Coordinates of C-alpha atoms in Angstrom, one line a residue:
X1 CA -3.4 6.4 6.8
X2 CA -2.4 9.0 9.5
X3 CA -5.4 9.7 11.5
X4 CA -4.9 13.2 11.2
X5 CA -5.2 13.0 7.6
X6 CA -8.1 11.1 7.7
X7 CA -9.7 13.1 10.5
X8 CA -8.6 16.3 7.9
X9 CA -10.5 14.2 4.7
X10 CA -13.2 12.2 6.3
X11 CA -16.7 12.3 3.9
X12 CA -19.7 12.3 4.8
X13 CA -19.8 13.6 8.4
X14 CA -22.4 15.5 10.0
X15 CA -21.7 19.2 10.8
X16 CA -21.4 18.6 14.3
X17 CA -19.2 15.9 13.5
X18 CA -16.7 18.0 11.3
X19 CA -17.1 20.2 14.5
X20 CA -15.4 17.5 16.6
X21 CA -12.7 16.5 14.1
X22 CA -11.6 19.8 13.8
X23 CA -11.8 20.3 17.8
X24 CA -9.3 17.3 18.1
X25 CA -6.6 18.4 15.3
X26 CA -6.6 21.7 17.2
X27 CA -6.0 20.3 20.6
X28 CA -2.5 18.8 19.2
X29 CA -1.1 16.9 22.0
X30 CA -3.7 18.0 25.1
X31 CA -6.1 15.2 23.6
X32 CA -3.8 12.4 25.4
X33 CA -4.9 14.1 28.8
X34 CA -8.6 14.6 27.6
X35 CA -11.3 12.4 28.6
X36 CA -14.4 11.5 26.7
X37 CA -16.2 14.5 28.7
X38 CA -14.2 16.5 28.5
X39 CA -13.7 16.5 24.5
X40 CA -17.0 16.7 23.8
X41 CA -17.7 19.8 26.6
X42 CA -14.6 21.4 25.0
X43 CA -15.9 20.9 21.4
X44 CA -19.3 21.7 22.1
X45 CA -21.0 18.3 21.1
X46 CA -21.2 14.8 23.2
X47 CA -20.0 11.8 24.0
X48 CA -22.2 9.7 21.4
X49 CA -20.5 12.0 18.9
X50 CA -17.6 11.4 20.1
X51 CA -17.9 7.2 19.6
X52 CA -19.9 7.9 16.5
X53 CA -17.1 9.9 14.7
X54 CA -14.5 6.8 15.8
X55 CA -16.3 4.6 13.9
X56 CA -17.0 6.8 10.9
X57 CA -12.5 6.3 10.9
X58 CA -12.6 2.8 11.4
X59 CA -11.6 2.9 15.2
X60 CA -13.4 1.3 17.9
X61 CA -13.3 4.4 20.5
X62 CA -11.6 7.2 22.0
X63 CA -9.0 4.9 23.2
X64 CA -8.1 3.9 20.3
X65 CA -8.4 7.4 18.6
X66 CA -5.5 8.9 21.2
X67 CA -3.7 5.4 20.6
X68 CA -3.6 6.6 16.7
X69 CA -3.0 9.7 17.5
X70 CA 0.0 9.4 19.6
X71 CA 1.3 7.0 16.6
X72 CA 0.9 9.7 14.2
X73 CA 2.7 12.0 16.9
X74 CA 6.0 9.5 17.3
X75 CA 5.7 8.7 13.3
X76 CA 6.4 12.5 12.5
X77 CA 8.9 12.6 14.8
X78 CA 11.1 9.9 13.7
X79 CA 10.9 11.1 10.4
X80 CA 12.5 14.4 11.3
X81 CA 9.9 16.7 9.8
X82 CA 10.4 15.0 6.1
X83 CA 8.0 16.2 3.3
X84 CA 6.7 12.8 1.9
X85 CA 5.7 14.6 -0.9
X86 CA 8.8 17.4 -1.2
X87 CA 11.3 15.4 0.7
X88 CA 14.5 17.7 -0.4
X89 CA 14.5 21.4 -1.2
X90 CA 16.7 24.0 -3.3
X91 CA 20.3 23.9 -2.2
X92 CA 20.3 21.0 -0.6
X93 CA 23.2 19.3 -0.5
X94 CA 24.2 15.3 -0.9
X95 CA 24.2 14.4 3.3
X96 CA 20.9 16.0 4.0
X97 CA 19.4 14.6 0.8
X98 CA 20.4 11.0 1.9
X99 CA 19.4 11.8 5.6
X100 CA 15.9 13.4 4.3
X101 CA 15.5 9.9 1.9
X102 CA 16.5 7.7 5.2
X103 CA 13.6 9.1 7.1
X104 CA 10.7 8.9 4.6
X105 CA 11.6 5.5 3.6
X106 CA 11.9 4.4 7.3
X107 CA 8.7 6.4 7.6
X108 CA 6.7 4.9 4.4
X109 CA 7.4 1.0 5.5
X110 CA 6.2 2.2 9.1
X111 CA 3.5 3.2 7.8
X112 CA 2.7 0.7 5.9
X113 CA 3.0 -1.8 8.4
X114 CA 0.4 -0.3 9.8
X115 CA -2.0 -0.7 7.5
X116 CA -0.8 -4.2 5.5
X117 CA -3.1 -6.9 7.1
X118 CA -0.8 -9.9 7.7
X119 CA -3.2 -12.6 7.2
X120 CA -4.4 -11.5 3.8
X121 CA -0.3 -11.2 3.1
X122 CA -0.6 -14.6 3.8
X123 CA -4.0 -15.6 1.7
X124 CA -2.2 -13.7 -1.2
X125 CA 1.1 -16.0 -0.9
X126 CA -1.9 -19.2 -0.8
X127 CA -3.2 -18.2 -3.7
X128 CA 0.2 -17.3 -5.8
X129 CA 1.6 -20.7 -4.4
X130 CA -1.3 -22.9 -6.1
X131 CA -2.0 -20.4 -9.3
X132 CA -0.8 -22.0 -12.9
X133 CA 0.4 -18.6 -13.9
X134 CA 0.6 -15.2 -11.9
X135 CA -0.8 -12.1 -14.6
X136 CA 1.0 -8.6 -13.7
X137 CA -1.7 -5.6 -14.4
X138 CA -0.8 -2.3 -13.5
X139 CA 0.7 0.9 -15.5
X140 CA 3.2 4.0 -15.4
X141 CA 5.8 4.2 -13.1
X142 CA 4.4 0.8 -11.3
X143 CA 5.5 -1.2 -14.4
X144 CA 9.3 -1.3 -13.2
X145 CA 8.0 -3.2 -9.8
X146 CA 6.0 -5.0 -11.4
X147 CA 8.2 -6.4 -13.8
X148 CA 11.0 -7.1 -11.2
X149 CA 8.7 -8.8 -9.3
X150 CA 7.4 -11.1 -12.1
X151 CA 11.3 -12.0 -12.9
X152 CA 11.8 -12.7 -9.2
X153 CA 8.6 -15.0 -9.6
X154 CA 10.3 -16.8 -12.9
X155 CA 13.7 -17.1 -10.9
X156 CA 12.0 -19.2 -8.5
X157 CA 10.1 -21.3 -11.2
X158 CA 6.4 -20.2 -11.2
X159 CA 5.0 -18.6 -14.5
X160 CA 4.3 -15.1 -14.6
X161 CA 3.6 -12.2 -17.4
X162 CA 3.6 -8.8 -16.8
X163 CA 3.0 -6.9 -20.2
X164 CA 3.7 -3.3 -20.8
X165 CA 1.5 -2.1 -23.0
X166 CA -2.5 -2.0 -21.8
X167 CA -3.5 -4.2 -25.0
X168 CA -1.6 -7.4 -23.9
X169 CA -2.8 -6.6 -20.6
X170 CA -6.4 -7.1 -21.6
X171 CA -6.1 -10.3 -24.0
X172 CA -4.0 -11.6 -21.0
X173 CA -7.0 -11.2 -18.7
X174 CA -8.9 -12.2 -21.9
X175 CA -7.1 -15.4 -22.1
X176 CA -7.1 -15.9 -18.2
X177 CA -9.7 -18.7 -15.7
X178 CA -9.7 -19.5 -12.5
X179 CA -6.4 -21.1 -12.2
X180 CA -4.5 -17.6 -12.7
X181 CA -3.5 -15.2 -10.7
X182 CA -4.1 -11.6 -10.9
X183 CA -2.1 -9.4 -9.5
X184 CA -3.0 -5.4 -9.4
X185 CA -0.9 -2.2 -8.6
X186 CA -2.9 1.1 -8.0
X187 CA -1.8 3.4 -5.9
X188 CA -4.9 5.4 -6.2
X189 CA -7.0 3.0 -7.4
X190 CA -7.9 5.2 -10.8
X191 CA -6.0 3.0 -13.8
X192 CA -7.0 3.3 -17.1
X193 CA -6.3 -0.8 -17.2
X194 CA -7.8 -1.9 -13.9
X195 CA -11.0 -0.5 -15.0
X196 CA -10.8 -2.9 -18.0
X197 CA -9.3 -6.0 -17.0
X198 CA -11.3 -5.9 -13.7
X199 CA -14.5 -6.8 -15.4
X200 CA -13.0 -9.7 -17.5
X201 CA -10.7 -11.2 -14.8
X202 CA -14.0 -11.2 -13.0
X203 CA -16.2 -12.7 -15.6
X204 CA -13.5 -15.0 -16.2
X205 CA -13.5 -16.3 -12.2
X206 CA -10.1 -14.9 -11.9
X207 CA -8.8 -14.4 -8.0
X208 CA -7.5 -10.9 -7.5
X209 CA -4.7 -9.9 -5.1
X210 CA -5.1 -5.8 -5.1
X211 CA -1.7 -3.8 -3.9
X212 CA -2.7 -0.3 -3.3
X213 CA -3.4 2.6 -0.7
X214 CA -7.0 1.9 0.8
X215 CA -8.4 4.6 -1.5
X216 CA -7.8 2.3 -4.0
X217 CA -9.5 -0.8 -1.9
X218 CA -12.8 1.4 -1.9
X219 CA -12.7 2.1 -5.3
X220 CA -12.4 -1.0 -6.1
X221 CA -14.4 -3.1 -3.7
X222 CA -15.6 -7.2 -4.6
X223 CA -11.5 -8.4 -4.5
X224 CA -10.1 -11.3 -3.5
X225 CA -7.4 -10.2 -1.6
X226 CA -6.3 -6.8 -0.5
X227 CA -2.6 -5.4 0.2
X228 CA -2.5 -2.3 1.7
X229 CA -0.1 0.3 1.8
X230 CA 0.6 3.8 3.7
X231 CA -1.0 6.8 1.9
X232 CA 0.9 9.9 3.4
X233 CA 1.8 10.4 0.1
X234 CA -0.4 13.2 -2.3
X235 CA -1.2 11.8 -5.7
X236 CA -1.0 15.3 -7.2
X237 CA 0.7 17.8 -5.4
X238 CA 4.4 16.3 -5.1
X239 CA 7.6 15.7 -6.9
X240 CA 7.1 12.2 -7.6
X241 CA 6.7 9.0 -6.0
X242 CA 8.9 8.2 -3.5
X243 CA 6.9 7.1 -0.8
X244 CA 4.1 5.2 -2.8
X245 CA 7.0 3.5 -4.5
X246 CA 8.7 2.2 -1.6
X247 CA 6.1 1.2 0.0
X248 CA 4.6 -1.0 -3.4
X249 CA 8.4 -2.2 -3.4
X250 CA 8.3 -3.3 0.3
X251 CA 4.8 -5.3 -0.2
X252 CA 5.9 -7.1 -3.7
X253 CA 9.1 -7.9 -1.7
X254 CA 7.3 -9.3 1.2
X255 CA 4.6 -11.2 -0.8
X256 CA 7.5 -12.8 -3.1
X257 CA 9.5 -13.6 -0.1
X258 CA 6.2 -15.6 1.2
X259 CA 5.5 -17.2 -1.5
X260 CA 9.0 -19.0 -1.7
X261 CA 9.1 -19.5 2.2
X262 CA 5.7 -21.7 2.0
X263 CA 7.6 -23.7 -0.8
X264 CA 11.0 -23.6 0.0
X265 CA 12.6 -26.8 -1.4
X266 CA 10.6 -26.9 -4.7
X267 CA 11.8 -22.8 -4.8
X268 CA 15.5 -23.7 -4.5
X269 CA 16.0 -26.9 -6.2
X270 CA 14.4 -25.0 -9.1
X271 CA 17.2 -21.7 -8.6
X272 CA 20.1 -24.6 -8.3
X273 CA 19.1 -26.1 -11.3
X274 CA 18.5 -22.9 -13.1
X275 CA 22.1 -21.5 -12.4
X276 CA 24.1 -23.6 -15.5
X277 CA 21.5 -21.7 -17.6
X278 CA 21.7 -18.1 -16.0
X279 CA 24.8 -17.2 -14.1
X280 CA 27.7 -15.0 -15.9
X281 CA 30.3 -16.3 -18.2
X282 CA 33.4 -17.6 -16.8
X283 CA 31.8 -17.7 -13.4

């Protein structure tokens, strides 16, 4: 998450705190040639605040803070002032569409970078690799994703279901042990279906690989594996999901892509052998 943002949204800060955060987003780009003394004269607090409210956003100091916040800085400018959530306005025409669509996708994998942990990409591709099947549970516009990513799973010979409607979802977590699988999609981390299958998957000793924006990892803490992705993105006040969506693309892309890597040969003997059975006529 930008760190303005989440200096903008923090909970449960003290009011001198809040003071602070709202002394640094007002300081714009004079907080790279602030020290640690002077912040906390300028905003009327002190240096312990100053460390405390870098914890309170997962950093480990002010260093890190102006590191974060120069990031934020070069992030917004490479994107050319796009709207994540309005990325295109009336009368715009087809080149400044495309150029607006170029930025925020540029700017939603950035960002997501960021804040995807390579290492659990990595324990997720484990896990996938040894599973006996690979369940799909998510809903709404995350369903098309989903499902392309479970074919991509099939094309390269390991079982996978994602069902559409929320009922097969939960006898699928019903019927599931601890040789599945589970794979979630929540942007937010409010689904109607995660909060039922969750329960059962657990009961059940199914491991779960969570894709989502960290609001979604809080809300749903106890997983296996988490995926995270960039949450510039509002999950009310836009047009629709463009961001969220490329950045849930670029993480099913990525973990798919591990998951073959770590098993190359067994992954393409199995596409070589399937192509008599699935390329086009008179090909």
């Amino acid at each position: 998450m930008d760190v303005r943002r989440r200096l903008r949204e923090a909970k449960g800060l003290t009011p001198t705190e809040s003071q602070l955060a709202s002394a640094v987003l007002a300081m714009g780009e004079r907080i790279q040639t602030t020290s640690i003394k002077e912040l906390a004269a300028a905003s009327a607090t002190s240096i312990a605040t100053v460390h405390r409210l870098c914890k309170k956003l997962g950093l480990e100091g002010f260093k890190e803070l102006k590191v974060e916040l120069a990031r934020a800085t070069a992030r917004r400018e490479d994107a050319e002032g796009v709207d994540f959530d309005f990325p295109f306005d009336e009368g715009w025409g087809p080149e400044r569409v495309c150029g607006g669509l170029k930025s925020l996708y540029a700017g939603a994998i950035e960002e997501t970078l960021e804040v995807l942990d390579l290492a659990e990409l990595g324990r997720a591709a484990d896990l996938l690799r040894e599973a006996s099947v690979v369940d799909l549970y998510t809903q709404s516009h995350n369903l098309y994703p989903a499902q392309m990513f479970t074919d991509r799973l099939l094309s390269a010979g390991r079982a996978a279901t994602c069902h559409e409607s929320q009922e097969r979802q939960v006898r699928s977590a019903l019927t599931s042990d601890g040789t599945h699988v589970a794979v979630a999609i929540t942007y937010s981390g409010v689904n109607e279906i995660l909060a039922q299958v969750l329960p059962l998957l657990a009961a059940r000793s199914t491991p779960v690989v969570l894709i989502g924006a960290p609001m979604a990892r809080d809300r749903n803490p106890g997983l296996d594996v988490y995926l995270m992705v960039g949450d510039s993105e509002s999950t009310l006040h836009r047009i629709t999901q463009f961001a969220s969506h490329i950045s849930v693309q670029f993480v099913l892309d990525a973990l798919y892509s591990c998951v073959v890597a770590g098993d190359y040969e067994r992954s393409m003997a199995f596409i070589r052998d399937s192509l008599p059975y699935t390329r086009k006529p008179g090909l």
